[in-house]
Amino acid sequence: MRSLPIRGSEIYFADRGAGVPLVLVHGFPLDHAVWAGQLEGLSNTNGCRMIAPDLPGFGRSPAIDDPATMAQFADDLAALLDGLGIAEPVILCGLSMGGYIAFEFWRRHRSRLRGLVLCDTRAAADSAEVAEARRQTADRVLREGPRLLADAMLPRLFSEATQQLRPALIEAVRAAIVNNNARGVAAAARGMAQRADMTGELPRIDCPTLVVVGRNDMISTPDEMRGIAQAMPNAAFVEIPFAGHMSPLENPDDVNAAIRAFLTRLRKP
Ligand code: MLT
């Protein structure tokens, strides 16, 4: 991984391949490694340059603010692109919290967008109860560490098939959660709690978009994600079999095939 300075701190990122920039934004409370199947499977084959950061407060990147808002993360991505000298429009691909950040990137930096890939995410904001529960979880994470999130979240992140057949993958995700920085995780939980509701904006997001969901996603369900795609004027919808909320990690071959087809569509004049 490489790093660049950002807001008096530094941001780490993987940078693989060459061509059209594809920025891969991880979910909560994970890091760039959730994109291992894309960094491996899409490298060099499709003329795209994959940039997969550890967002500030996750993986190797130190925490900066609290709350860590989706808007600030979006600005950090723009700053990372500036730091890399990338001025051309990018394809922004976000998983779950990464999707919340992708929506903010559209709001704040849309001239820098060539396309969006929204994986297992939601357009709706938290209800008041969910937001309050997140803030309480953030307090507990600061006291007890991120392990409690691994225990609470892991059973809901994966499809039945992944749970039964891929214990090593689930343990790797557990390790990523447990080893994350409590301060960064708590700050992002507070940031998600105050994120904007993007539902009303969906009809205005007209850049080419691919909406991807694991067929067994119980957090951002296929019905909810199909609704997001239908509300957007220029979106394709793909359901990924044998996958839950972590579809890019659980079934990288099918997610990569969907991304490849999307890249081909973007290249057409
Ligand atoms: C994620 O995977 O990023 C989380 O499920 C997002 C959330 O907690 O809303």
Short mmCIF file of C-alpha atoms and ligand atoms in Angstrom, two decimals:
data_model
loop_
_atom_site.label_atom_id
_atom_site.label_comp_id
_atom_site.label_asym_id
_atom_site.label_seq_id
_atom_site.Cartn_x
_atom_site.Cartn_y
_atom_site.Cartn_z
CA MET A 1 0.00 0.00 0.00
CA ARG A 2 0.98 3.61 -0.53
CA SER A 3 0.06 6.68 1.45
CA LEU A 4 -0.45 10.38 0.79
CA PRO A 5 -0.78 13.30 3.23
CA ILE A 6 -4.31 14.41 4.01
CA ARG A 7 -5.55 17.08 6.44
CA GLY A 8 -2.42 16.88 8.59
CA SER A 9 -2.61 13.07 8.63
CA GLU A 10 -2.18 10.40 5.96
CA ILE A 11 -4.39 8.14 3.92
CA TYR A 12 -3.30 4.66 2.83
CA PHE A 13 -4.55 3.08 -0.38
CA ALA A 14 -3.96 0.23 -2.78
CA ASP A 15 -3.32 1.36 -6.36
CA ARG A 16 -3.49 -1.34 -9.02
CA GLY A 17 -3.69 -1.41 -12.82
CA ALA A 18 -3.75 1.37 -15.39
CA GLY A 19 -6.52 3.14 -17.25
CA VAL A 20 -9.89 4.63 -16.25
CA PRO A 21 -9.81 5.28 -12.48
CA LEU A 22 -12.12 3.00 -10.47
CA VAL A 23 -12.24 4.08 -6.81
CA LEU A 24 -13.30 1.28 -4.47
CA VAL A 25 -14.74 2.51 -1.16
CA HIS A 26 -15.15 -0.01 1.63
CA GLY A 27 -17.98 -0.42 4.13
CA PHE A 28 -18.24 -0.21 7.89
CA PRO A 29 -16.28 -1.25 9.95
CA LEU A 30 -13.91 -2.75 7.39
CA ASP A 31 -10.98 -1.65 5.24
CA HIS A 32 -9.77 -1.82 1.63
CA ALA A 33 -9.20 -5.59 1.86
CA VAL A 34 -12.90 -6.16 1.26
CA TRP A 35 -12.03 -5.43 -2.40
CA ALA A 36 -9.39 -8.19 -2.63
CA GLY A 37 -11.43 -10.04 -5.28
CA GLN A 38 -11.70 -6.91 -7.43
CA LEU A 39 -8.06 -5.83 -6.98
CA GLU A 40 -7.07 -9.31 -8.08
CA GLY A 41 -9.79 -10.14 -10.61
CA LEU A 42 -10.07 -6.81 -12.44
CA SER A 43 -6.35 -5.95 -12.54
CA ASN A 44 -4.82 -5.37 -15.93
CA THR A 45 -7.66 -6.97 -17.81
CA ASN A 46 -10.01 -4.05 -18.30
CA GLY A 47 -7.95 -0.96 -18.74
CA CYS A 48 -8.86 0.39 -15.34
CA ARG A 49 -6.80 1.72 -12.48
CA MET A 50 -8.21 0.61 -9.13
CA ILE A 51 -7.68 2.84 -6.15
CA ALA A 52 -8.88 1.32 -2.88
CA PRO A 53 -8.31 3.51 0.18
CA ASP A 54 -8.48 2.69 3.85
CA LEU A 55 -10.80 5.57 4.79
CA PRO A 56 -9.50 7.78 7.63
CA GLY A 57 -9.96 5.83 10.87
CA PHE A 58 -9.96 2.39 9.18
CA GLY A 59 -7.22 -0.09 8.33
CA ARG A 60 -3.88 1.70 8.28
CA SER A 61 -5.25 5.23 7.92
CA PRO A 62 -5.37 7.20 11.20
CA ALA A 63 -8.66 8.67 12.43
CA ILE A 64 -9.02 12.42 11.90
CA ASP A 65 -12.47 13.68 12.96
CA ASP A 66 -15.37 12.71 15.21
CA PRO A 67 -18.00 12.47 13.88
CA ALA A 68 -16.52 11.34 10.59
CA THR A 69 -19.23 12.45 8.17
CA MET A 70 -20.00 10.92 4.80
CA ALA A 71 -19.45 14.38 3.29
CA GLN A 72 -15.96 14.61 4.78
CA PHE A 73 -15.10 11.12 3.52
CA ALA A 74 -16.30 12.22 0.05
CA ASP A 75 -14.07 15.28 0.24
CA ASP A 76 -11.19 13.06 1.37
CA LEU A 77 -11.66 10.92 -1.75
CA ALA A 78 -11.56 14.04 -3.91
CA ALA A 79 -8.38 15.12 -2.10
CA LEU A 80 -6.86 11.68 -2.66
CA LEU A 81 -7.58 11.99 -6.39
CA ASP A 82 -5.99 15.45 -6.35
CA GLY A 83 -2.95 14.02 -4.55
CA LEU A 84 -2.66 11.37 -7.26
CA GLY A 85 -2.99 13.99 -9.99
CA ILE A 86 -6.19 12.36 -11.30
CA ALA A 87 -8.28 15.07 -12.94
CA GLU A 88 -10.31 12.87 -15.30
CA PRO A 89 -13.76 11.68 -14.14
CA VAL A 90 -13.70 8.45 -12.14
CA ILE A 91 -15.99 5.52 -11.55
CA LEU A 92 -16.82 5.44 -7.87
CA CYS A 93 -17.78 2.07 -6.43
CA GLY A 94 -19.00 1.99 -2.84
CA LEU A 95 -20.03 -0.90 -0.64
CA SER A 96 -22.70 -0.11 1.96
CA MET A 97 -21.17 2.83 3.93
CA GLY A 98 -19.03 3.30 0.82
CA GLY A 99 -22.32 3.78 -1.05
CA TYR A 100 -23.42 6.48 1.42
CA ILE A 101 -20.12 8.19 0.65
CA ALA A 102 -20.64 7.73 -3.09
CA PHE A 103 -23.98 9.57 -2.83
CA GLU A 104 -22.20 12.45 -1.06
CA PHE A 105 -19.48 12.42 -3.69
CA TRP A 106 -22.21 12.86 -6.31
CA ARG A 107 -23.65 15.78 -4.32
CA ARG A 108 -20.33 17.51 -3.82
CA HIS A 109 -18.07 16.50 -6.73
CA ARG A 110 -20.35 15.28 -9.51
CA SER A 111 -18.25 16.77 -12.31
CA ARG A 112 -15.57 14.27 -11.26
CA LEU A 113 -17.89 11.28 -11.77
CA ARG A 114 -17.98 9.14 -14.88
CA GLY A 115 -20.12 6.46 -13.26
CA LEU A 116 -21.30 4.99 -9.97
CA VAL A 117 -21.35 1.42 -8.72
CA LEU A 118 -23.56 1.07 -5.66
CA CYS A 119 -23.07 -2.26 -3.87
CA ASP A 120 -25.34 -3.41 -1.03
CA THR A 121 -26.15 0.07 0.18
CA ARG A 122 -29.11 2.24 1.10
CA ALA A 123 -30.38 5.66 0.02
CA ALA A 124 -32.55 6.18 3.11
CA ALA A 125 -31.17 7.85 6.23
CA ASP A 126 -31.31 6.21 9.66
CA SER A 127 -34.56 6.46 11.60
CA ALA A 128 -34.24 8.38 14.89
CA GLU A 129 -34.10 5.06 16.78
CA VAL A 130 -31.39 3.57 14.56
CA ALA A 131 -29.35 6.79 14.77
CA GLU A 132 -29.58 6.77 18.56
CA ALA A 133 -28.59 3.08 18.67
CA ARG A 134 -25.55 3.89 16.51
CA ARG A 135 -24.47 6.67 18.87
CA GLN A 136 -24.77 4.29 21.81
CA THR A 137 -22.77 1.68 19.91
CA ALA A 138 -20.12 4.31 19.21
CA ASP A 139 -19.80 5.02 22.95
CA ARG A 140 -19.51 1.30 23.68
CA VAL A 141 -16.88 0.82 20.96
CA LEU A 142 -14.78 3.53 22.59
CA ARG A 143 -15.04 1.77 25.96
CA GLU A 144 -14.85 -1.86 24.87
CA GLY A 145 -13.24 -1.86 21.39
CA PRO A 146 -14.65 -2.88 17.99
CA ARG A 147 -14.95 -6.59 18.91
CA LEU A 148 -18.54 -6.08 19.95
CA LEU A 149 -19.34 -5.00 16.40
CA ALA A 150 -17.81 -8.18 15.01
CA ASP A 151 -20.04 -10.25 17.28
CA ALA A 152 -23.13 -8.22 16.45
CA MET A 153 -22.59 -7.79 12.71
CA LEU A 154 -20.92 -10.93 11.37
CA PRO A 155 -24.01 -13.15 11.44
CA ARG A 156 -25.88 -10.58 9.32
CA LEU A 157 -23.16 -9.77 6.80
CA PHE A 158 -22.97 -13.05 4.89
CA SER A 159 -25.20 -15.43 2.97
CA GLU A 160 -25.96 -18.86 4.38
CA ALA A 161 -23.63 -20.36 1.72
CA THR A 162 -20.70 -18.19 2.80
CA GLN A 163 -21.34 -18.90 6.48
CA GLN A 164 -21.28 -22.63 5.90
CA LEU A 165 -18.56 -22.98 3.29
CA ARG A 166 -16.07 -20.16 3.91
CA PRO A 167 -15.11 -19.91 7.58
CA ALA A 168 -11.66 -18.52 6.71
CA LEU A 169 -13.19 -15.57 4.88
CA ILE A 170 -15.47 -14.82 7.84
CA GLU A 171 -12.50 -15.01 10.24
CA ALA A 172 -10.55 -12.59 8.02
CA VAL A 173 -13.43 -10.12 8.20
CA ARG A 174 -13.66 -10.61 11.97
CA ALA A 175 -9.93 -9.84 12.27
CA ALA A 176 -10.30 -6.69 10.13
CA ILE A 177 -13.13 -5.44 12.38
CA VAL A 178 -11.41 -6.32 15.66
CA ASN A 179 -8.11 -4.75 14.60
CA ASN A 180 -9.71 -1.51 13.49
CA ASN A 181 -9.14 1.69 15.42
CA ALA A 182 -11.93 2.15 18.01
CA ARG A 183 -11.80 5.92 17.58
CA GLY A 184 -12.21 5.71 13.81
CA VAL A 185 -15.01 3.17 14.03
CA ALA A 186 -16.92 5.20 16.63
CA ALA A 187 -16.49 8.39 14.62
CA ALA A 188 -17.84 6.78 11.43
CA ALA A 189 -20.81 5.30 13.33
CA ARG A 190 -21.67 8.82 14.50
CA GLY A 191 -21.15 10.12 10.96
CA MET A 192 -23.51 7.51 9.50
CA ALA A 193 -26.12 8.39 12.13
CA GLN A 194 -26.30 11.93 10.79
CA ARG A 195 -26.14 11.15 7.07
CA ALA A 196 -28.63 12.70 4.68
CA ASP A 197 -31.60 10.91 3.21
CA MET A 198 -30.82 10.56 -0.49
CA THR A 199 -34.11 8.96 -1.55
CA GLY A 200 -35.53 12.19 -2.97
CA GLU A 201 -32.31 12.83 -4.91
CA LEU A 202 -32.29 9.50 -6.76
CA PRO A 203 -34.25 10.75 -9.83
CA ARG A 204 -31.63 13.48 -10.28
CA ILE A 205 -28.59 11.18 -10.16
CA ASP A 206 -28.33 10.66 -13.89
CA CYS A 207 -24.75 9.48 -14.31
CA PRO A 208 -24.44 5.87 -15.53
CA THR A 209 -24.93 3.66 -12.47
CA LEU A 210 -24.67 -0.02 -11.68
CA VAL A 211 -26.63 -1.20 -8.64
CA VAL A 212 -25.38 -4.52 -7.26
CA VAL A 213 -26.87 -6.54 -4.40
CA GLY A 214 -26.24 -9.96 -2.90
CA ARG A 215 -29.38 -12.07 -3.32
CA ASN A 216 -29.28 -12.88 0.39
CA ASP A 217 -28.46 -9.41 1.65
CA MET A 218 -30.57 -8.95 4.78
CA ILE A 219 -29.28 -5.41 5.54
CA SER A 220 -29.85 -3.67 2.19
CA THR A 221 -32.27 -6.13 0.63
CA PRO A 222 -32.66 -6.87 -3.10
CA ASP A 223 -36.12 -5.26 -3.04
CA GLU A 224 -34.74 -2.07 -1.51
CA MET A 225 -31.85 -1.94 -3.98
CA ARG A 226 -34.06 -2.67 -6.96
CA GLY A 227 -36.13 0.31 -5.82
CA ILE A 228 -33.00 2.48 -5.78
CA ALA A 229 -32.12 1.41 -9.35
CA GLN A 230 -35.69 2.01 -10.55
CA ALA A 231 -35.72 5.51 -9.06
CA MET A 232 -32.51 6.44 -10.90
CA PRO A 233 -32.80 7.45 -14.56
CA ASN A 234 -29.68 5.67 -15.80
CA ALA A 235 -29.14 2.64 -13.58
CA ALA A 236 -28.77 -1.08 -14.25
CA PHE A 237 -29.59 -3.58 -11.52
CA VAL A 238 -27.75 -6.88 -10.94
CA GLU A 239 -28.51 -9.44 -8.26
CA ILE A 240 -25.55 -11.57 -7.18
CA PRO A 241 -26.23 -15.21 -6.25
CA PHE A 242 -24.56 -16.94 -3.27
CA ALA A 243 -23.92 -13.60 -1.57
CA GLY A 244 -25.25 -11.48 1.26
CA HIS A 245 -24.28 -7.94 2.29
CA MET A 246 -20.61 -8.51 1.36
CA SER A 247 -21.30 -9.42 -2.27
CA PRO A 248 -17.94 -8.21 -3.73
CA LEU A 249 -16.13 -10.39 -1.21
CA GLU A 250 -18.49 -13.36 -1.21
CA ASN A 251 -18.91 -13.73 -4.97
CA PRO A 252 -16.20 -11.68 -6.65
CA ASP A 253 -16.51 -13.48 -9.99
CA ASP A 254 -20.12 -12.42 -10.53
CA VAL A 255 -19.55 -8.91 -9.15
CA ASN A 256 -16.52 -8.53 -11.41
CA ALA A 257 -18.50 -9.73 -14.41
CA ALA A 258 -21.16 -7.09 -13.66
CA ILE A 259 -18.51 -4.38 -13.28
CA ARG A 260 -16.81 -5.48 -16.52
CA ALA A 261 -20.09 -5.27 -18.42
CA PHE A 262 -20.67 -1.82 -16.91
CA LEU A 263 -17.20 -0.66 -17.97
CA THR A 264 -17.90 -1.89 -21.50
CA ARG A 265 -21.18 0.05 -21.52
CA LEU A 266 -19.34 3.19 -20.35
CA ARG A 267 -16.78 2.87 -23.13
CA LYS A 268 -19.44 2.78 -25.85
CA PRO A 269 -19.65 6.16 -27.61
C1 MLT B 1 -21.74 -1.39 6.09
O1 MLT B 1 -21.61 -2.55 5.66
O2 MLT B 1 -21.01 -0.46 5.71
C2 MLT B 1 -22.80 -1.15 7.14
O3 MLT B 1 -23.76 -2.17 7.10
C3 MLT B 1 -23.44 0.20 6.95
C4 MLT B 1 -24.40 0.52 8.03
O4 MLT B 1 -24.18 0.13 9.19
O5 MLT B 1 -25.39 1.22 7.74
#
